[in-house]
Short mmCIF file of C-alpha atoms and ligand atoms in Angstrom, two decimals:
data_model
loop_
_atom_site.label_atom_id
_atom_site.label_comp_id
_atom_site.label_asym_id
_atom_site.label_seq_id
_atom_site.Cartn_x
_atom_site.Cartn_y
_atom_site.Cartn_z
CA MET A 20 242.44 -7.35 -98.97
CA ALA A 21 239.82 -4.67 -99.58
CA TYR A 22 241.24 -1.16 -99.64
CA ASN A 23 239.59 1.97 -98.28
CA ASN A 24 241.95 4.59 -99.68
CA ILE A 25 243.27 3.27 -102.94
CA LEU A 26 241.91 1.91 -106.21
CA THR A 27 243.73 -0.69 -108.26
CA SER A 28 243.28 -1.99 -111.82
CA LEU A 29 245.36 -4.20 -114.04
CA GLU A 30 245.77 -2.98 -117.57
CA ASP A 31 248.14 -4.79 -119.99
CA ASN A 32 250.04 -6.24 -117.07
CA ILE A 33 250.54 -2.81 -115.58
CA LEU A 34 249.01 -2.36 -112.08
CA ILE A 35 247.54 1.09 -111.78
CA ILE A 36 247.36 2.22 -108.17
CA GLN A 37 245.28 5.34 -107.49
CA ILE A 38 245.29 7.18 -104.20
CA ASN A 39 241.59 7.78 -103.73
CA ARG A 40 240.94 10.59 -101.28
CA GLU A 41 240.24 13.31 -103.81
CA SER A 42 238.28 15.57 -101.42
CA LYS A 43 241.37 15.71 -99.18
CA LEU A 44 243.74 16.16 -102.11
CA ASN A 45 244.80 12.57 -101.66
CA ALA A 46 246.51 13.38 -98.38
CA LEU A 47 248.25 10.28 -97.05
CA THR A 48 246.76 8.79 -93.88
CA LEU A 49 248.63 6.04 -92.12
CA GLU A 50 246.10 3.58 -93.49
CA THR A 51 246.61 4.87 -97.05
CA LEU A 52 250.36 4.24 -96.77
CA LYS A 53 249.73 0.79 -95.31
CA GLU A 54 247.50 -0.03 -98.25
CA ILE A 55 250.06 1.19 -100.76
CA LYS A 56 252.70 -0.94 -99.12
CA HIS A 57 250.42 -3.96 -99.10
CA VAL A 58 249.55 -3.69 -102.76
CA VAL A 59 253.18 -3.10 -103.77
CA ASP A 60 254.38 -6.03 -101.70
CA GLU A 61 251.68 -8.32 -103.13
CA ALA A 62 252.60 -7.25 -106.66
CA GLN A 63 256.19 -8.46 -106.26
CA SER A 64 255.05 -12.09 -106.48
CA ASP A 65 252.10 -11.58 -108.79
CA LEU A 66 253.08 -12.93 -112.20
CA ASP A 67 250.41 -10.88 -113.94
CA VAL A 68 251.91 -7.61 -112.68
CA HIS A 69 254.94 -6.60 -114.73
CA GLY A 70 255.15 -2.95 -113.58
CA MET A 71 253.18 -0.36 -111.59
CA ILE A 72 251.93 3.15 -112.07
CA LEU A 73 251.09 5.15 -108.94
CA THR A 74 248.85 8.19 -109.31
CA GLY A 75 246.10 10.19 -107.56
CA THR A 76 242.43 10.47 -108.32
CA GLY A 77 241.19 13.75 -109.78
CA GLU A 78 243.03 16.45 -111.59
CA LYS A 79 244.28 18.46 -108.64
CA ALA A 80 246.54 16.32 -106.54
CA PHE A 81 248.87 13.33 -106.61
CA ALA A 82 249.08 13.63 -102.82
CA ALA A 83 249.19 16.91 -100.85
CA GLY A 84 251.26 15.36 -98.10
CA ALA A 85 250.79 13.32 -95.02
CA ASP A 86 247.34 13.91 -93.50
CA ILE A 87 247.97 16.77 -91.13
CA SER A 88 244.73 16.31 -89.18
CA GLU A 89 245.76 12.74 -88.36
CA PHE A 90 249.20 13.49 -86.90
CA VAL A 91 248.58 16.88 -85.28
CA HIS A 92 248.30 15.42 -81.77
CA PHE A 93 251.04 12.78 -82.07
CA ASN A 94 253.67 12.54 -79.33
CA ILE A 95 257.35 11.74 -79.97
CA GLU A 96 256.81 7.96 -79.99
CA GLN A 97 253.86 8.13 -82.34
CA ALA A 98 255.65 10.55 -84.69
CA THR A 99 258.82 8.44 -84.70
CA ARG A 100 256.75 5.30 -85.50
CA MET A 101 254.88 7.25 -88.24
CA SER A 102 258.16 8.24 -89.82
CA ALA A 103 259.68 4.75 -89.58
CA ASP A 104 256.56 3.09 -91.03
CA GLY A 105 256.55 5.70 -93.84
CA HIS A 106 260.18 4.87 -94.61
CA ASP A 107 259.25 1.19 -94.83
CA VAL A 108 256.62 2.04 -97.50
CA MET A 109 259.06 4.17 -99.54
CA ASN A 110 261.81 1.52 -99.24
CA ALA A 111 259.38 -1.23 -100.35
CA ILE A 112 258.72 0.72 -103.54
CA GLU A 113 262.36 1.73 -104.16
CA ASN A 114 263.87 -1.69 -103.49
CA GLY A 115 261.14 -3.81 -105.09
CA THR A 116 261.79 -6.10 -108.05
CA LYS A 117 259.26 -4.33 -110.24
CA VAL A 118 259.43 -0.84 -111.61
CA VAL A 119 257.08 1.72 -110.14
CA LEU A 120 256.40 4.93 -112.08
CA ALA A 121 254.72 7.91 -110.41
CA ALA A 122 252.24 9.66 -112.69
CA VAL A 123 252.07 12.95 -110.86
CA ASN A 124 248.72 14.50 -111.69
CA GLY A 125 248.81 17.63 -109.52
CA PHE A 126 250.16 18.61 -106.10
CA ALA A 127 252.96 16.39 -104.87
CA LEU A 128 253.78 18.07 -101.58
CA GLY A 129 255.47 16.78 -98.44
CA GLY A 130 254.80 13.07 -98.18
CA GLY A 131 253.33 13.19 -101.72
CA CYS A 132 256.62 14.45 -103.12
CA GLU A 133 258.47 11.83 -101.00
CA LEU A 134 256.23 9.12 -102.35
CA ALA A 135 256.86 10.24 -105.94
CA MET A 136 260.60 10.33 -105.26
CA ALA A 137 260.60 6.78 -103.94
CA CYS A 138 259.30 5.61 -107.30
CA HIS A 139 261.82 4.71 -109.96
CA LEU A 140 260.49 7.20 -112.53
CA ARG A 141 258.21 10.25 -112.50
CA ILE A 142 256.05 11.67 -115.26
CA ALA A 143 254.25 14.90 -114.34
CA SER A 144 251.20 16.56 -115.78
CA SER A 145 251.85 20.19 -116.73
CA ASN A 146 249.80 21.45 -113.71
CA ALA A 147 251.82 19.40 -111.21
CA LYS A 148 253.48 21.15 -108.32
CA PHE A 149 256.29 19.73 -106.16
CA GLY A 150 257.52 20.83 -102.80
CA GLN A 151 258.55 19.93 -99.22
CA PRO A 152 256.59 22.49 -97.17
CA GLU A 153 257.20 20.80 -93.80
CA VAL A 154 259.20 23.74 -92.42
CA ASN A 155 255.93 25.65 -92.41
CA LEU A 156 254.57 23.09 -89.99
CA GLY A 157 257.56 23.06 -87.68
CA VAL A 158 258.96 19.69 -88.76
CA PRO A 159 261.48 18.40 -91.26
CA PRO A 160 260.27 15.90 -93.86
CA GLY A 161 259.78 12.44 -92.35
CA TYR A 162 259.39 10.04 -95.30
CA GLY A 163 262.87 10.28 -96.80
CA GLY A 164 262.58 13.73 -98.37
CA THR A 165 265.84 15.07 -97.00
CA GLN A 166 267.67 12.16 -98.59
CA ARG A 167 265.96 11.45 -101.90
CA LEU A 168 265.64 15.10 -102.87
CA VAL A 169 269.42 15.49 -102.53
CA GLN A 170 269.91 12.31 -104.59
CA LEU A 171 267.68 13.62 -107.37
CA VAL A 172 268.48 17.30 -107.59
CA GLY A 173 271.76 17.79 -105.69
CA LYS A 174 272.42 19.32 -102.26
CA GLY A 175 272.21 23.00 -103.22
CA LYS A 176 268.78 22.94 -104.85
CA ALA A 177 267.50 20.40 -102.37
CA LEU A 178 268.42 22.63 -99.43
CA GLU A 179 266.76 25.62 -101.12
CA LEU A 180 263.51 23.67 -101.54
CA LEU A 181 263.64 22.12 -98.09
CA LEU A 182 264.54 25.31 -96.30
CA THR A 183 262.16 27.70 -98.09
CA GLY A 184 259.32 25.21 -98.40
CA ASP A 185 258.65 26.71 -101.87
CA ALA A 186 256.77 24.65 -104.41
CA ILE A 187 258.00 24.39 -107.94
CA ASP A 188 256.04 23.77 -111.16
CA ALA A 189 256.40 20.81 -113.43
CA GLN A 190 258.76 22.48 -115.91
CA THR A 191 261.11 23.58 -113.13
CA ALA A 192 260.96 20.02 -111.71
CA LEU A 193 261.93 18.73 -115.18
CA SER A 194 264.82 21.15 -115.46
CA LEU A 195 266.11 19.98 -112.06
CA GLY A 196 265.82 16.28 -112.90
CA LEU A 197 263.10 15.74 -110.36
CA VAL A 198 260.81 14.39 -113.09
CA ASN A 199 261.60 12.52 -116.26
CA LYS A 200 258.93 14.06 -118.50
CA VAL A 201 256.07 16.60 -118.46
CA VAL A 202 252.87 15.92 -120.45
CA ASP A 203 249.34 17.32 -120.66
CA GLN A 204 247.05 16.07 -117.87
CA ALA A 205 244.86 14.32 -120.47
CA GLU A 206 247.82 12.27 -121.69
CA LEU A 207 249.37 11.51 -118.32
CA ILE A 208 248.25 7.90 -117.92
CA GLU A 209 248.73 6.99 -121.57
CA GLU A 210 252.22 8.41 -121.62
CA SER A 211 253.02 6.66 -118.34
CA LYS A 212 251.74 3.39 -119.72
CA LYS A 213 253.82 3.92 -122.88
CA MET A 214 257.02 4.30 -120.90
CA MET A 215 256.14 1.41 -118.62
CA SER A 216 255.24 -0.82 -121.57
CA LYS A 217 258.66 -0.22 -123.04
CA ILE A 218 260.34 -1.18 -119.75
CA ILE A 219 258.29 -4.32 -119.17
CA GLY A 220 259.19 -5.50 -122.66
CA LYS A 221 262.83 -5.70 -121.55
CA SER A 222 264.47 -8.47 -119.57
CA PRO A 223 262.83 -8.48 -116.11
CA SER A 224 265.97 -9.88 -114.50
CA ALA A 225 268.18 -7.25 -116.13
CA VAL A 226 265.73 -4.47 -115.13
CA ASN A 227 265.83 -5.76 -111.59
CA LYS A 228 269.62 -5.84 -111.60
CA VAL A 229 269.76 -2.25 -112.86
CA ILE A 230 267.53 -1.13 -109.98
CA LYS A 231 269.69 -2.95 -107.40
CA CYS A 232 272.94 -1.51 -108.76
CA VAL A 233 271.64 2.04 -109.01
CA ASN A 234 270.17 1.88 -105.49
CA ASP A 235 273.48 0.64 -104.17
CA TYR A 236 275.17 3.84 -105.43
CA PHE A 237 273.39 5.60 -102.57
CA ARG A 238 273.94 3.06 -99.84
CA PRO A 239 276.65 3.94 -97.40
CA ASN A 240 279.21 1.16 -96.86
CA VAL A 241 278.12 -0.68 -100.02
CA ASN A 242 280.34 -0.77 -103.09
CA GLY A 243 278.09 -0.21 -106.12
CA MET A 244 280.89 -1.08 -108.54
CA GLN A 245 281.33 -4.46 -106.88
CA ARG A 246 277.57 -4.99 -107.00
CA GLU A 247 277.60 -4.29 -110.70
CA ILE A 248 280.44 -6.74 -111.31
CA TYR A 249 278.48 -9.42 -109.39
CA GLU A 250 275.15 -8.75 -111.08
CA PHE A 251 276.72 -8.67 -114.50
CA GLY A 252 278.40 -12.03 -113.97
CA GLU A 253 275.35 -13.62 -112.49
CA ALA A 254 273.20 -12.55 -115.44
CA PHE A 255 275.12 -14.89 -117.75
CA GLU A 256 273.41 -17.90 -116.20
CA SER A 257 269.92 -16.45 -116.71
CA ALA A 258 267.35 -17.54 -119.24
CA ASP A 259 266.88 -13.85 -120.11
CA PHE A 260 270.53 -13.57 -121.19
CA LYS A 261 270.21 -16.65 -123.40
CA GLU A 262 266.98 -15.32 -124.91
CA GLY A 263 268.31 -11.75 -125.45
CA THR A 264 271.56 -12.78 -127.03
CA ASP A 265 269.95 -15.52 -129.12
CA ALA A 266 267.36 -13.09 -130.39
CA PHE A 267 270.00 -10.58 -131.34
CA LEU A 268 272.17 -13.11 -133.17
CA ASN A 269 269.18 -14.55 -135.00
CA LYS A 270 267.79 -11.12 -135.89
CA ARG A 271 264.47 -11.55 -134.08
CA LYS A 272 262.72 -9.72 -131.23
CA PRO A 273 263.40 -11.21 -127.81
CA SER A 274 260.54 -12.61 -125.79
CA PHE A 275 261.48 -12.55 -122.17
CA ARG A 276 258.30 -13.70 -120.47
CA ASP A 277 257.47 -16.94 -122.21
N1 COA B 324 246.51 16.98 -94.79
C1 COA B 324 245.19 16.93 -94.46
N2 COA B 324 244.26 17.57 -95.23
C2 COA B 324 244.67 18.14 -96.36
C3 COA B 324 246.05 18.22 -96.72
C4 COA B 324 246.98 17.55 -95.88
N3 COA B 324 248.27 17.49 -96.15
N4 COA B 324 246.17 18.90 -97.88
C5 COA B 324 244.91 19.27 -98.20
N5 COA B 324 244.04 18.82 -97.28
C6 COA B 324 242.58 19.04 -97.25
C7 COA B 324 242.18 20.40 -96.80
O1 COA B 324 242.18 20.48 -95.42
C8 COA B 324 240.81 20.53 -97.42
O2 COA B 324 239.88 19.80 -96.62
P1 COA B 324 238.45 20.43 -96.25
O3 COA B 324 237.79 20.64 -97.61
O4 COA B 324 237.80 19.36 -95.43
O5 COA B 324 238.72 21.71 -95.54
C9 COA B 324 240.95 19.83 -98.73
O6 COA B 324 242.07 18.91 -98.60
C10 COA B 324 241.20 20.72 -99.91
O7 COA B 324 242.34 21.49 -99.62
P2 COA B 324 242.37 23.10 -99.70
O8 COA B 324 243.46 23.57 -98.82
O9 COA B 324 241.03 23.65 -99.45
O10 COA B 324 242.76 23.30 -101.23
P3 COA B 324 243.50 24.55 -101.85
O11 COA B 324 243.41 24.40 -103.34
O12 COA B 324 243.00 25.82 -101.28
O13 COA B 324 245.02 24.39 -101.41
C11 COA B 324 247.09 23.20 -101.03
C12 COA B 324 245.82 23.35 -101.87
C13 COA B 324 247.84 21.95 -101.47
C14 COA B 324 248.04 24.42 -101.30
C15 COA B 324 246.75 23.15 -99.53
O14 COA B 324 245.75 22.17 -99.34
C16 COA B 324 247.91 22.81 -98.65
O15 COA B 324 248.77 23.62 -98.39
N6 COA B 324 247.96 21.54 -98.13
C17 COA B 324 248.95 21.10 -97.19
C18 COA B 324 250.28 20.88 -97.89
C19 COA B 324 251.33 20.43 -96.87
O16 COA B 324 251.72 21.15 -96.01
N7 COA B 324 251.76 19.18 -97.03
C20 COA B 324 252.76 18.64 -96.17
C21 COA B 324 252.13 17.86 -95.06
S1 COA B 324 253.42 17.13 -94.03
#
């Protein structure tokens, strides 16, 4: 599929996905989100893709939110559909089998912040800004922001950010646990690739099980402890377990993808 709003490249088995609407601060149109979902879905079964990095083009914005000019005239049905479709995109990232890291290269506001939060990890450039300014537009966040912000920073700080609409800088985001690391803009992609390379060198099946177990912590009516017991037991039949333990006992590096 040819994409109109994103660029993709495969580097060392890491798929780099760039939101490519720089003149609009990479604001997320419905088509942009559809393209992100499509590329993430396709990557799940692509043996050459071991992990993904999601970023924005330019040095100013990761994504400055959903494209306001597109939804300004939506009615209730259209807006509800927009939100539900947006949730599908975020869930596809969060629940996928492959790790997605957001390399946040500037503004991550509204839907941009929600997109970054749906990723498993976030590295921010020092000029990045995070916020959920939807209250200024007369709406609450619609792509999972009210839920994932609470998960990442706790209810008190989440409510402050959601209710004031204030943006915070990268260092503040780091201190709140909203991002994993802050680096210079010039090093953002290299640092992101470094972290991703480390992860994709680990057992893919164990990595996937970690994601499932951690995600289950936040699912109502699902017992995360039970999930962990199940996933741990199941791992003992996997080739990765045999390889990892054999490598340890024979004092060699494991090779999980042969
Ligand atoms: N939707 C649609 N267009 C957007 C956008 C969005 N969320 N965010 C930025 N843009 C567009 C601007 O309209 C402008 O387009 P134009 O050049 O055709 O007029 C272009 O991107 C550049 O943005 P601009 O506002 O001129 O840049 P700035 O540096 O002065 O301000 C921001 C940057 C991020 C503070 C400002 O763009 C902004 O507040 N954006 C909206 C943030 C928001 O509310 N997001 C949540 C949406 S639900």
